[in-house]
Every structure is written in structure tokens, then in C-alpha cells.
Backbone as a ProteinNet text record, in pm:
[ID]
protein_1_A
[PRIMARY]
XXXXXXXXXXXXXXXXXXXXXXXXXXXXXXXXXXXXXXXXXXXXXXXXXXXXXXXXXXXXXXXXXXXXXXXXXXX
[TERTIARY]
-969.4	-899.9	-765.9	-688.8	-555.7	-562.9	-663.7	-677.2	-702.6	-792.3	-822.5	-700.7	-632.9	-514.5	-405.4	-387.4	-285.6	-318.4	-444.8	-484.9	-459.8	-491.3	-469.7	-320.3	-238.5	-94.2	-39.6	-89.2	-44.1	-86.3	-205.1	-251.9	-163.3	-125.1	-36	98.6	152.4	280.8	269.8	160.4	139.3	136.8	65.1	56	191.7	265	399	491.7	481.8	566	534.3	406.2	365.2	417.8	401.9	446.9	598	670.4	816.7	864.3	803.1	840.2	828.1	724.6	701	771.9	788.3	855.8	1004.8	1061.6	1203.4	1225.7	1123.9	1132.6	1109.8	1079	1060.8	917.2	822.7	680.6	645.4	559.4	520.8	423.9	419.3	326.1	182	158.5	23.6	-23.2	65.9	32.1	7.5	90.6	73.5	-61.6	-96.7	-225.7	-341	-336.2	-447.4	-463.5	-354.2	-363.1	-359.6	-294	-276.7	-346.9	-338.4	-389.1	-540	-587	-729.2	-821.6	-792.6	-885.2	-896.1	-792.3	-792.6	-838.3	-777.4	-801	-912	-950.2	-1057.5	-1036.9	-917.1	-888.1	-871.8	-890.6	-876.4	-728.3	-704.7	-567.2	-502.2	-578.5	-525.8	-485.6	-569.2	-536.9	-412.7	-402.5	-285.6	-156.7	-156.1	-35.5	-11.2	-115.3	-96.8	-35.3	-79.8	-21.6	126.3	160.8	301	390.2	336.1	416.2	418.2	343.3	334	451.7	495.2	599.4	530.5	463.3	378.8	458.8	576.5	655.8	694.1	734.9	770.8	647.5	535.4	411.6	366.9	382.8	344.8	435.8	565.3	658.9	622	588.4	550.8	423.3	328.1	202.4	227.9	311.6	343	419.2	511.8	586.9	495.6	401.7	305.9	217.8	178.4	96.7	176.4	303.6	387.3	404.7	419.2	432.6	304.3	189	62.3	44.1	84.4	71.3	165.5	279.9	375.3	317.6	228.4	168.2	84.2	30.2	-56.9	18	144.2	223	291
883.2	755.6	767.9	869.7	883.8	909.2	984.5	1013.1	885.3	802	675.5	583.8	579.6	494.9	541.4	670.3	724.7	687.7	696.6	658.5	510.7	426.5	283.1	252.6	316.4	294.4	342.6	453.5	502.7	408.1	351.5	254.1	129.2	84.3	-31.4	-1.2	117.2	156.1	159.7	211.6	214.6	73.8	-16.1	-154.5	-223	-199.1	-257.4	-204.8	-77.1	-17.9	-75.7	-89.4	-147.4	-290.4	-366.5	-506	-514.6	-434.3	-437.1	-396.9	-295.1	-247.4	-358.6	-439.9	-542.3	-674.1	-708.8	-834.6	-827.2	-708.1	-691.3	-729.3	-708.4	-741	-889.5	-968.2	-1110.9	-1157.9	-1069.9	-1105.4	-1158.7	-1258.3	-1314.4	-1222.9	-1237.3	-1158.7	-1193.7	-1318.1	-1360.9	-1288.2	-1274.2	-1202.9	-1054.4	-996	-855	-835.7	-927.3	-917.5	-925.9	-1026.4	-1049.9	-939.6	-883.1	-787	-640.7	-610.4	-470	-431.3	-514.8	-477	-498.1	-618.4	-647.9	-558.2	-533.9	-448	-304.5	-255.2	-116.9	-107.1	-187.6	-174.4	-264.8	-367.8	-459.9	-517.5	-566.6	-631.5	-780.8	-858.6	-1003.6	-1041.2	-1162.2	-1212.5	-1216.5	-1256.5	-1263.7	-1124.2	-1025.5	-887.8	-839.9	-874.1	-836.7	-889.5	-1016.2	-1073.7	-1019.1	-986.2	-919.3	-781.2	-710.2	-579.3	-591.2	-693.5	-711.4	-741.1	-805.5	-840.1	-728.6	-623.3	-512.9	-416.4	-358.7	-256.2	-119.6	-83.5	35.2	165.2	167.6	291.6	327.6	229.9	256.2	297.4	231.1	266.6	408.8	447.2	582.5	686.4	657.1	749.1	765.6	653.5	658.6	740.8	721.3	796.4	945.5	980.4	1121.5	1183.5	1109	1164	1182.9	1089.9	1106.3	1228.8	1252.5	1369.3	1497.3	1497.4	1615.9	1642.9	1537.1	1554	1610.4	1564.3	1614.1	1761.3	1797.8	1937	2026.5	1974.8	2053	2086.7	2005	2032.4	2160.6	2193.3	2310.2	2438.5	2429	2548.2	2609
-1166.8	-1165.2	-1093.7	-1127.3	-1068.9	-918.2	-875.5	-733.5	-655.1	-702.6	-637.1	-639.9	-751.2	-764	-667.7	-654.3	-564	-419.7	-382.2	-246.1	-220.1	-317.8	-301.8	-288	-370	-361.4	-227.2	-178	-48	63.9	54	153.3	150.5	30.4	17.9	82.5	58.8	118.4	269.8	321.7	467.6	525.7	461.7	509.7	501.5	394	382.1	491.9	523	627.6	765	795.2	923.7	934.5	828	828.3	844.9	770.4	779.2	917.9	973.9	1106.6	1211.4	1201.4	1302.6	1272.6	1144.9	1113.8	1141.7	1138.2	1173.2	1319.5	1401.2	1543.4	1570.1	1465.1	1481	1484.4	1457	1457.1	1317.9	1311.4	1182.2	1109.3	978	897.5	932.9	965.8	1003.4	1129	1225.6	1349.1	1320.3	1237	1199.9	1132.4	1042.5	974.3	1074.5	1161.5	1254.1	1358.2	1406.2	1516.2	1473	1363.2	1324.7	1194.3	1095	962.9	951.3	980.6	961.3	1044.2	1171.4	1248.4	1195.3	1132.2	1083.9	938.1	850.4	706.6	652.6	726.6	687.2	546.9	519.2	391.7	416.5	313.2	326.5	334.2	376.7	386.8	248.4	149.2	12.8	-37.1	-11.5	-50.2	22.9	150.7	230.3	167	130.9	70.4	-70	-142.9	-272.4	-253.3	-150.2	-120.5	-85.3	-9.6	29.5	-91	-192.5	-310.1	-414.7	-390.7	-485.2	-470	-581.9	-579.8	-587.8	-480.4	-478.6	-485.8	-427	-430.3	-573.4	-652.2	-791.8	-871.7	-847.4	-917.4	-883.1	-757.4	-716	-780.3	-788.3	-854.6	-1001.8	-1066.6	-1207.6	-1226.6	-1138.4	-1144.3	-1126.7	-1029.7	-1004.9	-1122.5	-1183.3	-1296.3	-1417.5	-1437.2	-1546.6	-1524.9	-1400.8	-1370.1	-1395.8	-1358.3	-1380.4	-1529.8	-1608.1	-1753	-1812.4	-1765.4	-1815.6	-1779.4	-1659	-1617.3	-1697.7	-1739.1	-1817.6	-1955.4	-2004.4	-2134.7	-2133.4	-2018.6	-2008.5	-1972.4	-1941.5	-1906.4	-2025.1
[MASK]
+++++++++++++++++++++++++++++++++++++++++++++++++++++++++++++++++++++++++++

């Protein structure tokens, strides 16, 4: 479960980074979705906007800290 969740969070962070990189230059999110995100990731527009509203970096940090705590139990 954690491995799949970590991959999904990393994919969300990648998509957010691509979007931020291009919207700073004045390109719309719709254009970024149509030209860069959809051809590569094959996600729906609704999923794309859900990914943009997600706080994936904080969730990934929490996941990693929980994993570190679990590993400490065995040491």
C-alpha cells in the first residue's frame, strides 16, 4: 500500500511542478493539461485539477516519517 501511495504522491508532485513551471510563464492550466499532461500521464481533467489542489509534498513527508518510525521499532 505504501509503495503505491508513494508513487502516486510523487506523480502528483511531478504534475504540479510541470504546471507551475509553465503557468509562471503565462500559459493557462488548460493549455498545460492539453499539451503536456494528458499525452504523457493519460489522466482526466478532473483528476488533473484534483492533483493540483492536493498537498502532496506534505503527505509524502508524513508517509516517509511514518515509515521511519516503523523501521525504528525493529532496530
